[in-house]
Coordinates of C-alpha atoms and ligand atoms in Angstrom, one line a residue:
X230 CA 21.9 -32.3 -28.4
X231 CA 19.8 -29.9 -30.2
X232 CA 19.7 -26.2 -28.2
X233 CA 17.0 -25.2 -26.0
X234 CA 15.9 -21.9 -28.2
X235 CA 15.8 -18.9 -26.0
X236 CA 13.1 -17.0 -24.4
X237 CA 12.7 -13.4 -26.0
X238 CA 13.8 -12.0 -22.3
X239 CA 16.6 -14.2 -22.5
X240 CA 18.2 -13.3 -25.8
X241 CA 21.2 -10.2 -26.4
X242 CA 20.9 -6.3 -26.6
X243 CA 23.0 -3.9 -27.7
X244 CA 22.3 -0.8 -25.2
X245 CA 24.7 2.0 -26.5
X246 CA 28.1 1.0 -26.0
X247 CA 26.7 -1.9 -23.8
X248 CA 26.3 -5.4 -24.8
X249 CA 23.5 -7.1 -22.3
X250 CA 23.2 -11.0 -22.6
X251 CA 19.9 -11.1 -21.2
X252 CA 16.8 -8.4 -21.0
X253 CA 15.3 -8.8 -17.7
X254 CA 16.4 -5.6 -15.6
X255 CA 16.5 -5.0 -12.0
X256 CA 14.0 -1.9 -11.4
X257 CA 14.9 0.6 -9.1
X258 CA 14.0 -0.1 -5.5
X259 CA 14.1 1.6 -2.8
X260 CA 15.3 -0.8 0.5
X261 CA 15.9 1.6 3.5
X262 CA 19.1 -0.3 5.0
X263 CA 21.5 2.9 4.3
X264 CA 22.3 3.9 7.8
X265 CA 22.7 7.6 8.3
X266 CA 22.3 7.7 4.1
X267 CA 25.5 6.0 3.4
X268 CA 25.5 2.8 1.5
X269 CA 26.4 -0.6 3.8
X270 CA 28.2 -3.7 3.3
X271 CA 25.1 -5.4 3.2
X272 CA 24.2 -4.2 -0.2
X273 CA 26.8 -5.6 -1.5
X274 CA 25.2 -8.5 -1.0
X275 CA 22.2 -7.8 -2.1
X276 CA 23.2 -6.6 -5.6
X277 CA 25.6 -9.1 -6.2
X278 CA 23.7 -12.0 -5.4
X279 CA 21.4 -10.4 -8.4
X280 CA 23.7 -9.7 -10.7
X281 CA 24.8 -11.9 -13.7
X282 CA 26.9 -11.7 -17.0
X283 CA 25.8 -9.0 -19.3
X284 CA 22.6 -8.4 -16.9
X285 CA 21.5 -5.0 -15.8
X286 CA 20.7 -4.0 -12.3
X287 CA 19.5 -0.4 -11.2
X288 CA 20.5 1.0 -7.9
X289 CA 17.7 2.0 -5.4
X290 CA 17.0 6.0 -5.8
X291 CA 20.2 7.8 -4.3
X292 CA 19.4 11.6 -3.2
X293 CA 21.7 13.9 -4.9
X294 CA 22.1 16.7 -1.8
X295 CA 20.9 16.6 1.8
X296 CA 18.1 17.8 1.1
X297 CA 16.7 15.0 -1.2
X298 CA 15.5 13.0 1.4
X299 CA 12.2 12.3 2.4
X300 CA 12.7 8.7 3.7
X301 CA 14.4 6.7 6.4
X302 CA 18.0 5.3 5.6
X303 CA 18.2 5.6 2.0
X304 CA 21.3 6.3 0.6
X305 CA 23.0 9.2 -1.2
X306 CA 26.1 10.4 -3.8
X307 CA 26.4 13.9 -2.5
X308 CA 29.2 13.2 -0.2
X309 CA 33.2 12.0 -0.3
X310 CA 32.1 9.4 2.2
X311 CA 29.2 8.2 0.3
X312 CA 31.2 7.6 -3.3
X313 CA 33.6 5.5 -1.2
X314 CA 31.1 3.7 0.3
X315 CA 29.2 3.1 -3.2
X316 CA 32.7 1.6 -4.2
X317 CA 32.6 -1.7 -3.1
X318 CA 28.9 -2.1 -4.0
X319 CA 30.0 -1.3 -7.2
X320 CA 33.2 -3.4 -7.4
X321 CA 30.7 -7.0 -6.4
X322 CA 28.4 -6.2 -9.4
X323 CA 31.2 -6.0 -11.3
X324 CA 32.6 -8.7 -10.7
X325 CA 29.7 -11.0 -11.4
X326 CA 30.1 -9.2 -14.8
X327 CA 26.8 -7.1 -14.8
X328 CA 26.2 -3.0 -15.4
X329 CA 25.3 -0.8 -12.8
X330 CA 23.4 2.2 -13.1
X331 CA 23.0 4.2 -10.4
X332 CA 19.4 6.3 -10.5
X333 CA 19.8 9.9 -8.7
X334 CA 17.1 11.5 -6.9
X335 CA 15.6 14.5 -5.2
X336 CA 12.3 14.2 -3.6
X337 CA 11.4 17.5 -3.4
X338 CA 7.8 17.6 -1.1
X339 CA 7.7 14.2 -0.8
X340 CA 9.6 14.7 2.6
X341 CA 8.8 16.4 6.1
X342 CA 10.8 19.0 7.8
X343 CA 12.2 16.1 10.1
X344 CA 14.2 15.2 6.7
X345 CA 15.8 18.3 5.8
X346 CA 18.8 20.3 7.3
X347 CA 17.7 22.2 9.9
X348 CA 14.4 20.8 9.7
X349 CA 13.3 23.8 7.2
X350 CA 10.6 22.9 4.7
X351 CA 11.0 20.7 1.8
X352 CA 11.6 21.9 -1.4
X353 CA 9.8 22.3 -4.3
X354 CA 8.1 23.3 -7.8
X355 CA 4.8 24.3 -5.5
X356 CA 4.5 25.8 -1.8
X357 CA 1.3 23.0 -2.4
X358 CA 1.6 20.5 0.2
X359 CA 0.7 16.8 -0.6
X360 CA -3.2 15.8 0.3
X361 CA -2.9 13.9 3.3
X362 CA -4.5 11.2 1.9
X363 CA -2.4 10.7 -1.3
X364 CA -0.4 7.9 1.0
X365 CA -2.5 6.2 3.5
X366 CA -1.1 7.2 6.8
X367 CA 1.8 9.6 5.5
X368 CA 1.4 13.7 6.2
X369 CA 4.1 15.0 4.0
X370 CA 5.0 18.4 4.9
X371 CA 4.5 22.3 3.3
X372 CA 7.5 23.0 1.2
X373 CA 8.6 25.7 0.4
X374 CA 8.3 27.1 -3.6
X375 CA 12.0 27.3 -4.8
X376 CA 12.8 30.6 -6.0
X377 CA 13.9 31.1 -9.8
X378 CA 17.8 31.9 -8.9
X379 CA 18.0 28.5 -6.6
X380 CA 17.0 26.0 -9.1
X381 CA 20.7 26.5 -11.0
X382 CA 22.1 24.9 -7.8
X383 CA 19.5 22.1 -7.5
X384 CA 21.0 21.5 -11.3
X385 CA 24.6 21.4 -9.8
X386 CA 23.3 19.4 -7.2
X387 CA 22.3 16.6 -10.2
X388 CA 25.8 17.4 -12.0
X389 CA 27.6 16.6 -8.9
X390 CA 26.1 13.4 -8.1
X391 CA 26.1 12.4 -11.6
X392 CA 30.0 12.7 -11.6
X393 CA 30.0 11.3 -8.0
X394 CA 28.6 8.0 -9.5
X395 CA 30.7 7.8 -12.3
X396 CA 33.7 8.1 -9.6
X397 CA 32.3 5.4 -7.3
X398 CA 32.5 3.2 -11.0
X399 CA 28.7 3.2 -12.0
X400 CA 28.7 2.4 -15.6
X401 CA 25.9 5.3 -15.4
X402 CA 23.2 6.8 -14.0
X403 CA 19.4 7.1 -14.7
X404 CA 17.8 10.2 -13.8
X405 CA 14.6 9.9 -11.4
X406 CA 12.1 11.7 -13.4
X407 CA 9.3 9.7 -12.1
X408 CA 6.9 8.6 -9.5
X409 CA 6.0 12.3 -8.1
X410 CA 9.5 13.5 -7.1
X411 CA 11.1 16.9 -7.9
X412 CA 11.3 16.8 -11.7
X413 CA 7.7 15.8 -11.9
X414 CA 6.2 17.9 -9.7
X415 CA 8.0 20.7 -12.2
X416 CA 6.8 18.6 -15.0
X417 CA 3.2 17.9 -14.2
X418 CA 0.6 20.5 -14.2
X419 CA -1.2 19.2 -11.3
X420 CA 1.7 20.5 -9.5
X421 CA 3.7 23.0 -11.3
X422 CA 1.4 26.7 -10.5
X423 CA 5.0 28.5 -11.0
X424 CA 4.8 32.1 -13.5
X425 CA 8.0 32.3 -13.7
X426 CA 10.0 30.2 -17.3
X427 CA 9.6 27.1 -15.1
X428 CA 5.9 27.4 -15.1
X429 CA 2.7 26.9 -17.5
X430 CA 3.3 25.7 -20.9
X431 CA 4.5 22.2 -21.2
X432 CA 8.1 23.5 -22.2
X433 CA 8.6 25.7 -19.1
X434 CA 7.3 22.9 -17.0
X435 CA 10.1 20.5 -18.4
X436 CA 12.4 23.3 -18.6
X437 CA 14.5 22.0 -15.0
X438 CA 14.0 18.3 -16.3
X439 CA 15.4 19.2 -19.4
X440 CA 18.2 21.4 -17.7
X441 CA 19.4 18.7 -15.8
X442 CA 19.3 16.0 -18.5
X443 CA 21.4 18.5 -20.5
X444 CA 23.9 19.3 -17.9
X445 CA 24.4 15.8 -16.6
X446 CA 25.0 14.8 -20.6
X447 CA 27.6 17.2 -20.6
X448 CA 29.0 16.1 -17.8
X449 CA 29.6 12.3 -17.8
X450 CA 28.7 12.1 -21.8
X451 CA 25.4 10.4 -23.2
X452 CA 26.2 7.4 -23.5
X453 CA 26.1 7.0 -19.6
X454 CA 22.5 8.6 -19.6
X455 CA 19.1 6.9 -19.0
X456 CA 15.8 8.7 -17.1
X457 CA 12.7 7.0 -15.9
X458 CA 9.5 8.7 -16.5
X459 CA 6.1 7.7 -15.7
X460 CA 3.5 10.2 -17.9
X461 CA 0.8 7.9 -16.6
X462 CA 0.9 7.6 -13.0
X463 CA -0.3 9.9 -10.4
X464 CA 1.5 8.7 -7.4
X465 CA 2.1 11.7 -4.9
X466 CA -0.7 14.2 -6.1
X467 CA 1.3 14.4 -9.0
X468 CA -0.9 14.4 -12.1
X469 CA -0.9 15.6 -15.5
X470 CA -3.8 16.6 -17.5
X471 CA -2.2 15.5 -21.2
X472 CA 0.4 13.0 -20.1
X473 CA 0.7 11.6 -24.2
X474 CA 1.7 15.2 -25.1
X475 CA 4.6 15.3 -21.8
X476 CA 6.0 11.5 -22.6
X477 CA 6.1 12.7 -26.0
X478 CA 7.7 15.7 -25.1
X479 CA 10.6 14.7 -23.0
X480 CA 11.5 11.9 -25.6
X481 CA 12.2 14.5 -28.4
X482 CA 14.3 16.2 -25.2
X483 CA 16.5 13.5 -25.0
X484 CA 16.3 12.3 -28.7
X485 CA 18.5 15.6 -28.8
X486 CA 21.4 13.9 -27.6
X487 CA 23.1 11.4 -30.0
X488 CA 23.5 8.3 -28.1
X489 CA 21.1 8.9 -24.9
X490 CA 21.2 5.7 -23.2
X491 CA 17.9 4.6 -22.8
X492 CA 14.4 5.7 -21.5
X493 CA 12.5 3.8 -18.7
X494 CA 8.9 4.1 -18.7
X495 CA 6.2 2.5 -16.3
X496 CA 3.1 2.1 -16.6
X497 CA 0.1 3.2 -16.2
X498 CA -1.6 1.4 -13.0
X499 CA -3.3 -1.8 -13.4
X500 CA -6.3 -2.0 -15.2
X501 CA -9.1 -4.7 -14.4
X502 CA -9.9 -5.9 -17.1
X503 CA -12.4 -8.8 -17.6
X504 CA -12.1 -9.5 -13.8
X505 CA -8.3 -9.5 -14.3
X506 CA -5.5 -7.3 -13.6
X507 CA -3.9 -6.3 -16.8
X508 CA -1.3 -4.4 -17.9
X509 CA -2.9 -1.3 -19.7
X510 CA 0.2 -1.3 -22.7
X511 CA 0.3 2.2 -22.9
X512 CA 3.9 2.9 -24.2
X513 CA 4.2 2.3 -27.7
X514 CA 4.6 5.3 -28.5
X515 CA 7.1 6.5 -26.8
X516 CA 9.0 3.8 -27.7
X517 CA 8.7 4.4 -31.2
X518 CA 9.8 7.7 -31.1
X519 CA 13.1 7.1 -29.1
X520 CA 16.0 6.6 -30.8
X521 CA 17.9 4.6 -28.0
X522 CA 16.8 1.4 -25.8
X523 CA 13.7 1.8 -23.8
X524 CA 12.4 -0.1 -21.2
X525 CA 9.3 -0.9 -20.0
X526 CA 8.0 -1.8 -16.5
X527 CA 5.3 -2.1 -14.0
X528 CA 3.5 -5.4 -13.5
X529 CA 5.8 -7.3 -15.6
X530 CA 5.9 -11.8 -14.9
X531 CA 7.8 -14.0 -16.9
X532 CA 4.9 -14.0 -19.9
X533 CA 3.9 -10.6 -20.2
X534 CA 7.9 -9.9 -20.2
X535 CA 8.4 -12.2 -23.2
X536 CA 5.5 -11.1 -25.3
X537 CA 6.7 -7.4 -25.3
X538 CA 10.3 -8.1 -26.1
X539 CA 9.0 -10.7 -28.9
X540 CA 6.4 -7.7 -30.4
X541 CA 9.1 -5.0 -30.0
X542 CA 7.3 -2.8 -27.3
X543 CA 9.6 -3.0 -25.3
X544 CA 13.9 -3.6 -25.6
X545 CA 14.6 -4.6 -21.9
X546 CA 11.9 -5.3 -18.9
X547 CA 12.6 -4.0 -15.7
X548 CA 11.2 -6.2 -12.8
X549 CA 10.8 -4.9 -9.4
X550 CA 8.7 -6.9 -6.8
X551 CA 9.6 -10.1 -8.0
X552 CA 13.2 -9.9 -8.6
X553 CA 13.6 -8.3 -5.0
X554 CA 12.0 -11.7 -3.7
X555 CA 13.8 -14.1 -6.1
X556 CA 17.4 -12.8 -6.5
X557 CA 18.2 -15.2 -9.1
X558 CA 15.2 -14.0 -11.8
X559 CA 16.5 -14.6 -14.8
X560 CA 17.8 -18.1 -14.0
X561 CA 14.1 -18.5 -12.4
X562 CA 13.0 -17.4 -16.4
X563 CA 15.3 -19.5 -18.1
X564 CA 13.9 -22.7 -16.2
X565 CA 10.2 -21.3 -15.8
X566 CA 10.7 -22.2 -12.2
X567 CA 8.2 -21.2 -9.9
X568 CA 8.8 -17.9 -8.0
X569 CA 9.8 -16.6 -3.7
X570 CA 6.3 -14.5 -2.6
X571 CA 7.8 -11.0 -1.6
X572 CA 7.0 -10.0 1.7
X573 CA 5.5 -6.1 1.4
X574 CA 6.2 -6.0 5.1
X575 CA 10.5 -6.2 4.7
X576 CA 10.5 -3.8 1.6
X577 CA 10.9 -0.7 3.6
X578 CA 12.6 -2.1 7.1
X579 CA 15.7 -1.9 8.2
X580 CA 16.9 -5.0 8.5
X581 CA 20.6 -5.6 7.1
X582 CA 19.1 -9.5 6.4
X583 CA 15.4 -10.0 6.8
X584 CA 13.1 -9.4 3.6
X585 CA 16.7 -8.3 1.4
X586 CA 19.6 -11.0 1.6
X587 CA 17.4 -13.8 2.6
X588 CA 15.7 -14.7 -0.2
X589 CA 16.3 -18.6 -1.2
X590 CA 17.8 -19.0 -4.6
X591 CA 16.2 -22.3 -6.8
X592 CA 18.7 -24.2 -5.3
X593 CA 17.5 -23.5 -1.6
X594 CA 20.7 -21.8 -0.6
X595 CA 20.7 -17.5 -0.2
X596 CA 24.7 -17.9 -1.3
X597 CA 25.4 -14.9 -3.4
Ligands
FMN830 C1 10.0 -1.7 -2.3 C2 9.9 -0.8 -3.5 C3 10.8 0.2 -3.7 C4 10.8 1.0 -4.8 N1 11.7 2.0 -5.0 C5 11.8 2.7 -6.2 C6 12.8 3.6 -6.4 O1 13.7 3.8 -5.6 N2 12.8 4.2 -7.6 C7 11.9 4.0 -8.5 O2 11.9 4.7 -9.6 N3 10.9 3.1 -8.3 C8 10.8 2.5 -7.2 N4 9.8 1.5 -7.0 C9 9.0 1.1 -8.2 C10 9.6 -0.1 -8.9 O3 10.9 0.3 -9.5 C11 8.7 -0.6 -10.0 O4 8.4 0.3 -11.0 C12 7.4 -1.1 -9.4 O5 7.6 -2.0 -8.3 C13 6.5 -1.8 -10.4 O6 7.2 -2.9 -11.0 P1 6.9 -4.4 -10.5 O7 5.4 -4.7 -10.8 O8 7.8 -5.3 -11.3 O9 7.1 -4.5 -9.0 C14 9.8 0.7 -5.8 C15 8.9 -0.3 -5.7 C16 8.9 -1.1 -4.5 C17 8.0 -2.2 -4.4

């Protein structure tokens, strides 16, 4: 029997000290089922019945201190209880022989007083409070402008949980730099109007990014290191007005450490073109100017994926819709089986089965 030849997501990577059998990543998503922001059981179920030899899977953001929050039930690595509770998670991915990095957060404004200790006001880069209409429906509270002398702490606060995840047995963590959370909102200068060295030219505005990356390196080492960044997108008011000259940037920041992991970047939104939705492809450059693995993602189906691994634009694809709704992706790939519809209404509920473990595998059965 001759060999089926292997799709390009399909085939091995070497990312750092890791050795991936296959390329097709599970992206970072958020899923709302961590009662009183400590992991559950029932995510043990849900990672492991997507994890496979040699694969990658990214945990769901994790908030780094109490007040990282800014949305219901998501879970956290600041606390003894917490790391115990990541434990077992941890120990079912493992099992099924995949890597686990865990991606640390802090949301900064994109919270509400009713999220933060004693219901003060978020914090942030900016006393700036989200439009109300940047998320249909959501009113995001004032924060509060952190003063120069705090942000040390909300370093230690990343240092902590960075350790926190290496105890619970994470092989490492990514670093949330993306999306309109704290380190953009310092990195972007549609919401950075700080004087202080943390303010104005693109190197103060990076400066707490880059302090973080730096510290967590030295923490856990960089060959437990990855970030996600997204120069493009504008989600959360958070905008930058020379986003080539910021990706580029922060890839020389971590291009500074010998051995970085890797560097996740998504991409721009969709752009319709010819009457189609299309990825817009804007990477490349970034890519070509990091030394470690990089991975691309946003909007990414079973074609697209294959095409960028095949041109080199990309080393790994992370998927995140789609491999929510079909737990078994890659196997899905492999076959070019036909794909489980996500349900948008289950992403963010609280269900410990519905729209998260309940997904049918090819073979009909939801077994992990
Ligand atoms: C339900 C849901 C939760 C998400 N949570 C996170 C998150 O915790 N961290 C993050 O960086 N991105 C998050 N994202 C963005 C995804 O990681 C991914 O970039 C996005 O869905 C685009 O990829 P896709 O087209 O493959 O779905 C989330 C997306 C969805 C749909």
């Amino acid at each position: 029997m001759v060999a089926k030849e292997a799709i390009p997501l399909l085939t091995p990577h070497k990312m750092g000290q890791f050795e991936l059998s296959h390329r097709v990543v599970l992206a970072p998503l958020t899923r709302c089922r961590s009662y009183a922001n400590v992991p559950q059981p029932h995510a043990a179920v849900y990672y492991s019945q997507r994890a496979t030899k040699g694969g990658l899977l990214i945990a769901e953001a994790t908030g780094v201190s109490a007040t990282a929050q800014g949305y219901p039930e998501t879970p956290g690595i600041w606390t003894q209880q917490q790391v115990d509770a990541w434990k077992p998670i941890v120990d079912a991915v493992h099992r099924k022989g995949a890597l686990f990095f865990c991606q640390i957060w802090h949301v900064g404004r994109v919270s509400t007083n009713d999220f933060q200790p004693d219901k003060q006001a978020p914090i942030s880069s900016t006393d700036k409070q989200i439009t109300p209409d940047a998320e249909p429906g959501m009113v995001y509270s004032k924060p509060r402008q952190l003063r120069t002398d705090e942000i040390p702490l909300i370093v230690d606060d990343f240092r902590r949980a960075a350790r926190n995840a290496i105890e619970a047995g994470f092989d490492g963590v990514e670093i949330h730099g993306a999306h309109g959370y704290l380190l953009e909102q310092f990195m972007k200068d549609s919401s950075n109007d700080r004087t202080d060295e943390y303010g104005g030219s693109l190197e103060n505005r990076c400066r707490f990014a880059v302090e973080v990356i730096d510290t967590i390196v030295n923490e856990i080492g960089a060959d437990r290191v990855g970030i996600r960044l997204s120069p493009f997108v504008d989600y959360m008011d958070c905008f930058d007005s020379n986003p080539h000259a910021l990706g580029m940037y922060m890839v020389q920041q971590l291009n500074k450490h010998q051995g970085f992991v890797y560097c996740h970047m998504v991409e721009p939104r969709m752009a319709i073109v010819d009457g189609r939705r299309q990825i817009p492809h804007r990477l490349l450059p970034f890519k070509k100017a990091f030394n470690g693995t990089f991975i691309a993602a946003g909007g990414y189906d079973r074609k697209e994926g294959n095409k960028v691994v095949a041109d080199g634009y990309a080393d790994l694809v992370a998927y995140g819709r789609i491999f929510l709704a079909n737990p078994d992706l890659p196997k899905r790939f492999e076959f070019d089986a036909p794909l489980n519809k996500y349900d948008r209404n289950t992403f963010y509920t609280q269900d410990p089965i519905i729209g998260y473990t309940d997904y049918p595998f090819l073979d009909g059965s939801n077994a992990e």
